[in-house]
XYZ file of C-alpha atoms in Angstrom:
540
model
C 137.731 -93.034 -162.318
C 137.714 -89.818 -163.766
C 134.869 -87.384 -163.383
C 133.711 -84.697 -165.496
C 136.320 -81.587 -165.756
C 134.997 -78.630 -164.300
C 136.220 -76.337 -166.490
C 136.134 -78.148 -170.127
C 133.113 -80.283 -169.358
C 135.027 -83.133 -170.807
C 135.999 -86.727 -169.237
C 139.727 -86.325 -167.840
C 142.251 -89.189 -168.054
C 140.922 -91.826 -165.512
C 143.198 -91.955 -162.096
C 143.428 -94.720 -160.180
C 142.226 -94.289 -156.857
C 144.779 -93.817 -154.131
C 142.488 -95.917 -151.104
C 144.227 -93.850 -148.745
C 146.216 -90.342 -148.409
C 143.789 -87.175 -148.458
C 141.103 -89.614 -149.252
C 141.144 -90.409 -145.637
C 140.268 -86.201 -145.182
C 137.777 -86.516 -147.916
C 136.291 -89.620 -145.792
C 136.142 -87.327 -142.757
C 134.362 -84.508 -144.731
C 131.800 -87.275 -146.040
C 131.373 -88.651 -142.387
C 130.260 -85.016 -141.113
C 128.083 -84.363 -144.332
C 126.347 -87.822 -144.039
C 125.737 -87.046 -140.081
C 124.212 -83.813 -140.998
C 121.838 -85.079 -144.243
C 120.459 -87.791 -142.402
C 120.553 -87.128 -138.561
C 118.861 -83.229 -139.130
C 115.482 -84.307 -140.714
C 115.051 -86.772 -137.528
C 116.643 -84.389 -135.079
C 114.452 -81.462 -135.865
C 111.353 -83.450 -134.488
C 112.178 -82.738 -131.174
C 110.943 -79.509 -131.759
C 107.594 -80.680 -133.017
C 105.714 -80.665 -129.908
C 106.293 -76.728 -129.259
C 105.544 -75.922 -132.817
C 102.385 -77.706 -132.832
C 101.715 -75.348 -129.688
C 102.668 -72.178 -131.086
C 101.180 -72.583 -134.631
C 98.246 -74.489 -133.742
C 98.787 -77.602 -135.917
C 98.439 -80.997 -135.873
C 101.359 -83.553 -136.096
C 100.770 -84.495 -139.594
C 101.527 -80.716 -140.734
C 104.892 -80.569 -138.827
C 105.826 -83.922 -139.901
C 105.842 -82.426 -143.149
C 108.911 -80.207 -142.146
C 111.062 -83.426 -142.002
C 109.616 -84.865 -144.906
C 110.245 -81.728 -147.149
C 113.927 -82.018 -145.781
C 114.348 -85.578 -147.072
C 112.145 -84.675 -150.225
C 114.587 -81.741 -151.155
C 117.354 -84.506 -150.469
C 116.123 -86.973 -152.545
C 114.079 -85.027 -155.348
C 117.095 -82.484 -156.278
C 119.333 -85.453 -157.211
C 119.575 -85.080 -161.203
C 119.809 -81.024 -160.511
C 122.896 -81.888 -158.310
C 124.095 -84.423 -160.895
C 123.951 -81.637 -163.395
C 126.042 -79.224 -161.175
C 128.518 -81.632 -160.220
C 129.386 -82.792 -164.123
C 129.376 -79.319 -164.846
C 131.170 -77.347 -161.967
C 132.699 -80.292 -159.978
C 131.767 -81.335 -156.508
C 133.563 -78.711 -154.374
C 131.773 -75.287 -155.554
C 128.581 -77.381 -155.404
C 129.181 -77.816 -151.966
C 130.286 -74.779 -150.966
C 127.064 -73.219 -151.876
C 124.908 -76.156 -150.574
C 126.689 -75.308 -147.144
C 125.571 -71.855 -147.051
C 121.869 -72.460 -148.213
C 121.376 -75.018 -145.415
C 122.784 -72.825 -142.576
C 120.943 -69.574 -143.980
C 117.650 -71.924 -144.136
C 117.440 -72.539 -140.589
C 118.542 -69.098 -139.725
C 115.502 -67.947 -141.647
C 113.272 -70.530 -139.865
C 114.169 -68.774 -136.460
C 112.199 -66.007 -137.452
C 108.872 -67.433 -138.959
C 105.736 -66.667 -138.018
C 103.765 -69.682 -139.511
C 103.834 -73.393 -140.724
C 103.871 -72.480 -144.126
C 106.991 -70.433 -143.771
C 108.766 -73.110 -141.636
C 108.116 -75.117 -145.037
C 109.973 -72.977 -147.326
C 112.758 -72.169 -144.800
C 113.844 -74.865 -142.783
C 112.067 -77.379 -145.386
C 112.789 -76.472 -148.881
C 116.223 -73.956 -148.491
C 117.616 -76.208 -145.629
C 116.983 -79.357 -148.053
C 118.695 -78.093 -151.040
C 121.623 -77.019 -149.114
C 122.218 -80.500 -147.560
C 121.312 -82.194 -151.077
C 123.987 -80.248 -152.823
C 126.695 -81.124 -149.941
C 125.423 -84.933 -149.717
C 125.540 -86.285 -153.174
C 128.917 -84.523 -154.417
C 130.499 -85.977 -151.206
C 129.481 -89.820 -152.372
C 130.689 -88.931 -155.662
C 134.611 -87.952 -154.377
C 134.459 -91.078 -151.622
C 134.019 -93.377 -154.759
C 136.548 -91.322 -156.647
C 139.276 -91.832 -153.740
C 138.617 -95.185 -152.484
C 138.217 -98.546 -154.565
C 139.689 -101.839 -153.077
C 138.473 -100.207 -149.857
C 135.268 -98.814 -150.773
C 133.113 -101.001 -148.639
C 134.796 -100.021 -145.457
C 135.001 -96.330 -146.883
C 131.118 -96.279 -147.262
C 130.647 -98.134 -143.982
C 132.627 -95.500 -141.909
C 131.028 -92.414 -143.866
C 127.835 -94.024 -143.112
C 128.479 -93.918 -139.310
C 128.096 -90.041 -139.443
C 124.340 -90.417 -139.682
C 124.091 -92.263 -136.126
C 126.620 -90.451 -134.442
C 125.150 -87.139 -135.336
C 121.556 -88.526 -134.760
C 123.159 -89.687 -130.878
C 124.237 -85.998 -130.282
C 121.990 -83.711 -132.121
C 118.495 -85.243 -130.491
C 119.922 -84.442 -126.832
C 121.235 -81.216 -128.221
C 118.147 -80.085 -129.408
C 116.401 -80.883 -126.444
C 118.893 -79.042 -124.469
C 118.378 -76.182 -126.756
C 114.644 -76.505 -126.636
C 114.786 -76.357 -122.921
C 117.213 -72.754 -122.530
C 116.454 -70.953 -125.750
C 113.034 -72.087 -127.064
C 112.879 -73.700 -130.617
C 113.591 -70.441 -132.462
C 117.050 -70.061 -130.598
C 117.492 -73.823 -131.058
C 117.124 -73.397 -134.941
C 119.464 -70.348 -134.853
C 122.022 -72.572 -133.068
C 121.580 -75.173 -135.651
C 121.891 -72.822 -138.523
C 125.270 -71.748 -137.325
C 126.081 -75.674 -136.761
C 125.349 -76.518 -140.540
C 128.304 -73.820 -141.800
C 130.377 -76.754 -141.139
C 129.448 -78.132 -144.458
C 131.293 -75.323 -146.047
C 134.378 -76.657 -144.398
C 133.661 -80.115 -145.534
C 133.272 -78.982 -149.381
C 136.354 -77.223 -148.973
C 138.590 -80.252 -148.177
C 136.772 -81.915 -151.420
C 139.937 -81.568 -153.707
C 139.434 -83.050 -157.539
C 141.605 -86.057 -157.806
C 142.087 -85.760 -161.398
C 143.867 -82.537 -161.276
C 147.408 -83.351 -159.895
C 147.213 -86.178 -162.562
C 146.247 -83.952 -165.285
C 149.294 -81.516 -164.666
C 151.875 -84.299 -164.431
C 150.506 -85.666 -168.063
C 150.277 -82.529 -169.527
C 154.169 -82.230 -168.507
C 155.197 -85.316 -170.145
C 153.114 -84.701 -173.352
C 155.190 -81.395 -173.698
C 158.489 -83.081 -172.855
C 157.501 -85.819 -175.379
C 156.409 -83.311 -178.067
C 159.642 -81.232 -177.466
C 161.671 -84.136 -178.423
C 159.791 -85.008 -181.472
C 160.245 -81.354 -182.906
C 163.938 -81.719 -182.791
C 165.970 -81.968 -186.076
C 166.741 -85.656 -186.675
C 167.984 -85.962 -190.317
C 167.353 -85.210 -193.914
C 163.858 -86.502 -194.409
C 162.491 -85.990 -190.754
C 160.016 -83.346 -191.074
C 158.401 -85.303 -194.159
C 158.121 -88.281 -191.217
C 156.830 -86.044 -188.467
C 154.361 -84.325 -191.240
C 153.392 -87.997 -191.864
C 152.888 -89.054 -188.220
C 150.925 -85.860 -187.381
C 148.472 -86.644 -190.396
C 148.345 -90.305 -189.272
C 147.029 -89.222 -185.727
C 144.338 -86.639 -187.200
C 143.338 -89.474 -189.310
C 142.783 -91.782 -186.013
C 141.801 -89.039 -183.558
C 137.923 -89.214 -183.003
C 136.109 -86.234 -182.770
C 135.488 -85.713 -179.094
C 131.917 -85.343 -177.696
C 130.673 -83.499 -174.412
C 129.892 -85.433 -171.944
C 126.397 -85.918 -170.993
C 125.347 -84.059 -167.919
C 122.730 -86.881 -166.842
C 123.381 -90.078 -168.583
C 119.782 -91.946 -169.039
C 121.626 -94.952 -170.550
C 121.462 -96.857 -167.232
C 117.835 -97.503 -167.393
C 119.033 -99.917 -169.819
C 120.722 -101.874 -166.904
C 118.437 -104.190 -165.367
C 120.016 -104.410 -162.256
C 119.837 -100.747 -161.978
C 115.913 -101.080 -162.691
C 115.313 -103.893 -160.092
C 117.496 -101.376 -157.400
C 115.434 -98.633 -158.056
C 112.261 -100.290 -157.504
C 113.397 -101.913 -154.378
C 114.483 -98.745 -152.769
C 111.529 -96.897 -153.925
C 109.533 -99.652 -151.648
C 111.841 -99.208 -148.725
C 111.718 -95.850 -148.529
C 107.862 -95.888 -147.888
C 108.589 -97.372 -144.393
C 112.186 -96.979 -143.641
C 112.036 -93.472 -141.995
C 108.775 -93.540 -140.345
C 109.761 -95.280 -136.966
C 112.288 -92.987 -135.830
C 110.687 -89.900 -137.002
C 107.238 -91.065 -135.041
C 109.169 -93.039 -131.982
C 109.376 -89.653 -130.033
C 106.197 -88.654 -130.101
C 104.941 -92.130 -129.413
C 107.108 -92.332 -126.419
C 106.228 -88.993 -124.925
C 102.103 -90.086 -125.768
C 102.799 -93.377 -123.509
C 103.963 -91.313 -120.736
C 107.913 -91.381 -121.249
C 109.441 -87.947 -119.922
C 110.499 -85.778 -122.719
C 114.360 -86.379 -122.233
C 114.250 -90.046 -121.899
C 112.032 -90.218 -125.245
C 114.877 -88.334 -127.029
C 117.237 -90.569 -125.359
C 115.636 -93.472 -127.455
C 116.978 -91.549 -130.613
C 120.381 -91.513 -129.366
C 120.203 -95.466 -128.627
C 119.665 -96.408 -132.046
C 122.289 -93.610 -133.221
C 124.700 -95.682 -130.799
C 123.986 -99.024 -132.089
C 124.197 -97.733 -135.661
C 127.716 -96.251 -134.809
C 129.513 -99.389 -134.834
C 126.883 -101.400 -136.804
C 127.678 -99.531 -140.219
C 131.422 -99.922 -140.069
C 131.511 -103.636 -139.214
C 128.922 -103.932 -142.107
C 131.157 -102.010 -144.289
C 133.999 -104.425 -143.051
C 131.928 -107.683 -143.975
C 130.874 -106.451 -147.147
C 134.500 -106.009 -148.274
C 135.628 -109.442 -147.814
C 136.237 -111.226 -150.997
C 133.665 -113.931 -150.826
C 130.879 -111.496 -149.504
C 131.393 -108.513 -152.017
C 130.177 -110.227 -155.133
C 126.896 -111.212 -153.547
C 126.584 -108.011 -151.693
C 122.739 -107.328 -152.897
C 121.778 -110.607 -150.966
C 123.558 -108.946 -148.272
C 121.422 -105.723 -148.574
C 118.310 -107.728 -148.863
C 119.070 -109.561 -145.587
C 119.364 -106.235 -144.083
C 116.338 -104.850 -145.221
C 114.414 -108.175 -144.130
C 115.736 -107.794 -140.574
C 114.686 -104.071 -140.509
C 111.068 -104.760 -141.459
C 111.058 -107.655 -139.050
C 112.052 -105.352 -136.098
C 109.076 -103.002 -136.873
C 106.705 -105.491 -137.179
C 107.748 -107.513 -134.253
C 108.025 -104.317 -131.831
C 105.059 -102.978 -132.346
C 103.093 -103.590 -129.458
C 105.805 -102.079 -127.291
C 103.774 -100.221 -124.864
C 106.739 -99.591 -122.180
C 110.081 -97.978 -121.900
C 112.027 -101.221 -121.578
C 110.159 -102.552 -124.985
C 111.442 -99.099 -126.632
C 114.865 -99.628 -125.683
C 114.945 -103.454 -127.095
C 113.163 -102.269 -130.115
C 115.874 -99.522 -130.604
C 118.574 -102.079 -130.189
C 117.483 -104.251 -132.871
C 116.466 -101.066 -135.141
C 119.912 -99.419 -134.696
C 121.636 -102.779 -135.897
C 119.079 -102.842 -139.076
C 119.314 -99.500 -140.089
C 122.998 -99.434 -139.781
C 123.219 -102.318 -141.941
C 120.902 -100.698 -144.664
C 122.475 -97.602 -144.465
C 126.141 -98.716 -144.960
C 125.290 -101.075 -147.889
C 122.460 -98.820 -149.940
C 125.216 -96.864 -151.858
C 127.704 -99.694 -152.159
C 125.384 -101.557 -153.863
C 124.493 -99.061 -156.461
C 128.243 -98.313 -157.321
C 128.594 -102.018 -157.757
C 125.674 -102.168 -160.430
C 126.483 -99.168 -162.369
C 129.988 -98.590 -161.591
C 132.330 -95.326 -160.695
C 132.023 -93.485 -164.263
C 128.043 -93.675 -164.322
C 127.625 -93.372 -160.382
C 127.093 -89.547 -160.629
C 124.139 -89.816 -162.677
C 122.731 -93.239 -161.205
C 122.641 -91.497 -157.657
C 120.785 -88.334 -159.122
C 117.923 -90.409 -160.753
C 117.664 -93.002 -157.667
C 117.182 -90.227 -155.156
C 114.351 -88.368 -157.215
C 112.800 -91.263 -157.732
C 112.849 -92.173 -153.703
C 111.483 -88.400 -153.252
C 108.186 -89.419 -154.126
C 108.146 -92.212 -151.220
C 109.575 -90.063 -149.046
C 106.801 -87.767 -149.796
C 104.197 -90.554 -149.330
C 105.498 -92.149 -146.311
C 105.959 -89.685 -143.446
C 102.941 -87.655 -144.109
C 100.866 -90.542 -144.579
C 101.481 -91.910 -141.355
C 101.552 -88.928 -139.622
C 97.659 -88.499 -141.029
C 96.979 -92.199 -139.851
C 98.366 -91.226 -136.444
C 95.857 -88.348 -136.415
C 93.246 -90.248 -137.635
C 93.376 -93.574 -135.553
C 95.358 -92.440 -132.396
C 97.086 -95.611 -132.667
C 100.689 -96.058 -133.663
C 100.501 -100.064 -133.721
C 99.246 -100.036 -136.991
C 101.737 -97.681 -138.410
C 104.599 -99.844 -137.228
C 102.906 -102.943 -139.195
C 102.590 -101.075 -142.018
C 106.312 -99.540 -142.194
C 107.596 -103.093 -141.625
C 105.691 -104.929 -144.153
C 106.673 -102.232 -146.957
C 110.668 -102.999 -145.721
C 110.254 -106.811 -145.949
C 108.389 -106.372 -149.220
C 111.296 -104.867 -150.953
C 113.912 -107.099 -149.219
C 111.979 -109.750 -150.737
C 111.545 -107.983 -154.034
C 115.438 -107.384 -154.247
C 116.627 -110.991 -153.486
C 113.971 -112.533 -155.920
C 114.696 -110.390 -158.554
C 118.578 -110.553 -158.316
C 118.212 -114.505 -158.372
C 115.833 -114.542 -161.368
C 116.614 -111.616 -163.330
C 120.571 -111.551 -163.093
C 121.934 -114.388 -161.609
C 119.998 -116.791 -164.026
C 120.527 -114.754 -166.876
C 124.414 -114.743 -166.097
C 124.420 -118.661 -166.340
C 122.610 -119.197 -169.482
C 123.922 -116.360 -171.809
C 127.640 -116.699 -172.283
C 129.906 -113.370 -172.065
C 129.570 -111.920 -175.551
C 132.054 -108.891 -176.809
C 130.795 -105.727 -175.967
C 129.587 -103.565 -178.761
C 128.653 -99.799 -178.902
C 125.138 -101.288 -179.403
C 125.323 -103.447 -176.579
C 126.601 -100.922 -174.098
C 124.320 -98.326 -175.026
C 126.718 -96.511 -177.244
C 126.804 -93.516 -174.830
C 128.981 -90.677 -174.971
C 130.739 -91.612 -171.574
C 132.166 -94.858 -172.881
C 133.193 -93.429 -176.337
C 135.180 -90.451 -174.048
C 136.763 -93.267 -171.801
C 137.966 -95.136 -174.690
C 139.316 -91.926 -176.375
C 141.054 -91.115 -172.775
C 142.580 -94.603 -172.643
C 143.877 -93.855 -175.871
C 145.497 -91.084 -174.978
C 146.919 -92.783 -171.934
C 148.939 -95.159 -174.172
C 150.222 -92.084 -176.232
C 151.556 -90.215 -173.452
C 152.790 -93.212 -171.329
C 156.565 -94.558 -171.303
C 155.764 -95.764 -174.661
C 157.394 -99.199 -174.202
C 154.554 -100.733 -176.393
C 155.344 -101.504 -179.688
C 153.780 -98.727 -181.843
C 150.201 -99.881 -183.774
C 149.478 -99.105 -187.522
C 145.582 -97.614 -187.920
C 144.540 -100.738 -189.266
C 146.124 -102.830 -186.664
C 148.144 -104.988 -189.519
C 151.353 -103.502 -188.848
C 153.671 -103.690 -185.972
C 156.796 -102.225 -185.650
C 159.150 -103.036 -182.864
C 162.180 -101.457 -181.256
C 164.718 -104.018 -183.293
C 163.232 -103.257 -186.644
C 163.327 -99.346 -185.909
C 166.846 -99.841 -184.603
C 167.815 -102.142 -187.641
C 166.019 -98.899 -190.015
C 168.039 -96.301 -188.231
C 171.358 -98.279 -188.839
C 170.754 -98.833 -192.379
C 169.828 -95.126 -192.507
C 172.957 -93.786 -190.618
C 174.839 -96.086 -192.951
C 173.240 -94.391 -196.265
C 174.003 -90.786 -195.091
C 170.778 -90.135 -193.093
C 168.927 -91.802 -195.849
C 165.947 -94.216 -194.743
C 165.519 -97.072 -197.502
C 162.145 -96.234 -199.048
C 160.713 -99.654 -198.584
C 161.178 -99.475 -194.752
C 159.771 -95.802 -194.644
C 156.750 -97.102 -196.485
C 156.457 -99.942 -193.591
C 156.850 -97.000 -190.825
C 154.357 -94.935 -192.555
C 151.824 -97.445 -192.654
C 152.590 -98.093 -189.066
C 151.755 -94.397 -188.429
C 155.336 -93.532 -187.357
C 158.774 -92.335 -189.085
C 162.041 -94.080 -188.611
C 163.204 -90.993 -186.870
C 160.061 -90.686 -184.428
C 160.452 -94.516 -183.674
C 163.875 -94.587 -182.418
C 163.220 -91.351 -180.645
C 160.269 -92.856 -178.929
C 161.912 -95.939 -177.879
C 164.760 -93.863 -176.344
C 162.357 -91.677 -174.633
């Protein structure tokens, strides 16, 4: 589960995820970041009515604020991946928190809608993107066996913040106006810097321990051990240099994941899903207000979705972590999307407050299931080593859907003055994505696994990426610096020297006045180590 070393740009030794410990603090930080990233663009919709009056614009114009935020959250994915691979998660998140806060503070002083697009949309959206993606990467680094549960708990930050930010925004709007509300919201976003500060790299502590063990081991090797110890050590060093492969720098963005059919299927499905997933919650408040629901009760509808969502995400994460469910988590994700799409379609004709409340309950359940599973499925498809590149590329592709979905829905509302068509359209898109993921997974992946027997992995079959080569080098280095309880292997893997043979050679060497028989020394030289060094390794 190693990440790119922020200092050298190389892949450090893979570290086993602790599945706890400091990981719970990382989970808390990810909870807060996820809450701001997903809930903030929806909570800002509370201010849209006042913005329409002050700037004399239509609803589609104000809807662009949320769309730009989400587009920056998704569209800057590759940039975030490159920055994380180069500098690490913590510094990127600290910069992101400052950008997100400054964007909302500057937005409180704007005089036209274009300035709002640049401040609240671009700047705040970029800041949240630089926080959101690194937090997910850190979560996958600290959790493995409990990863579905951790993803579910972190995803619960979105409904918790949605249920609190929406009423808070309404209160701030009534007491301080939209400008005062934006200013206070900007102050709240500074908490992202605190969350970034707790994202301690998991591999740094283990790296220091490995360096200490390596130094101790090399010091033992350099102790004088007899007549031809220097010759043996020099022979060993020469063998090491021959075995050591030239290391390549880790790719900042690994495009080899596009050779993974599961990743392609997931990406297409997510693109279709995002076209309709965010439309209902963005339009819900204004839809309720247009039907005669008071402003406070209309804002409370988002709180209902958030409250249900709070329990749906951890519960779905626990279900996805079950042994008999986890191998089929893609189908569970398809069911969640199907549930969400059918909820939109069945609730399209809700025309009173009771009907809207019922819609919010079922939408909260299905939306929570989708939110808890989306990144767990991606981690299961590409693995943790390539997750930083995969999520960046997926978010970039989804950005185009975000720019198409809500603004198009807003224009249809302005043109048709009818929300029913919008709910039908959004629900159909979500249902289509669910059917595509389930059918493509069954036809293209599962049948392929049954027909083709598992073959040996070769560099050409696996894409031959630099990341995989670096992983093999890391595993080789880890074996070299471990307790050395395993037998020593030669460069051609043809000669194996056990500890008993080494001790026998050592006895003969001590009996002959410190000289090692030439035949035995030749065997040891072929194995890549001297008699003196082998005995010393065994004792170490």
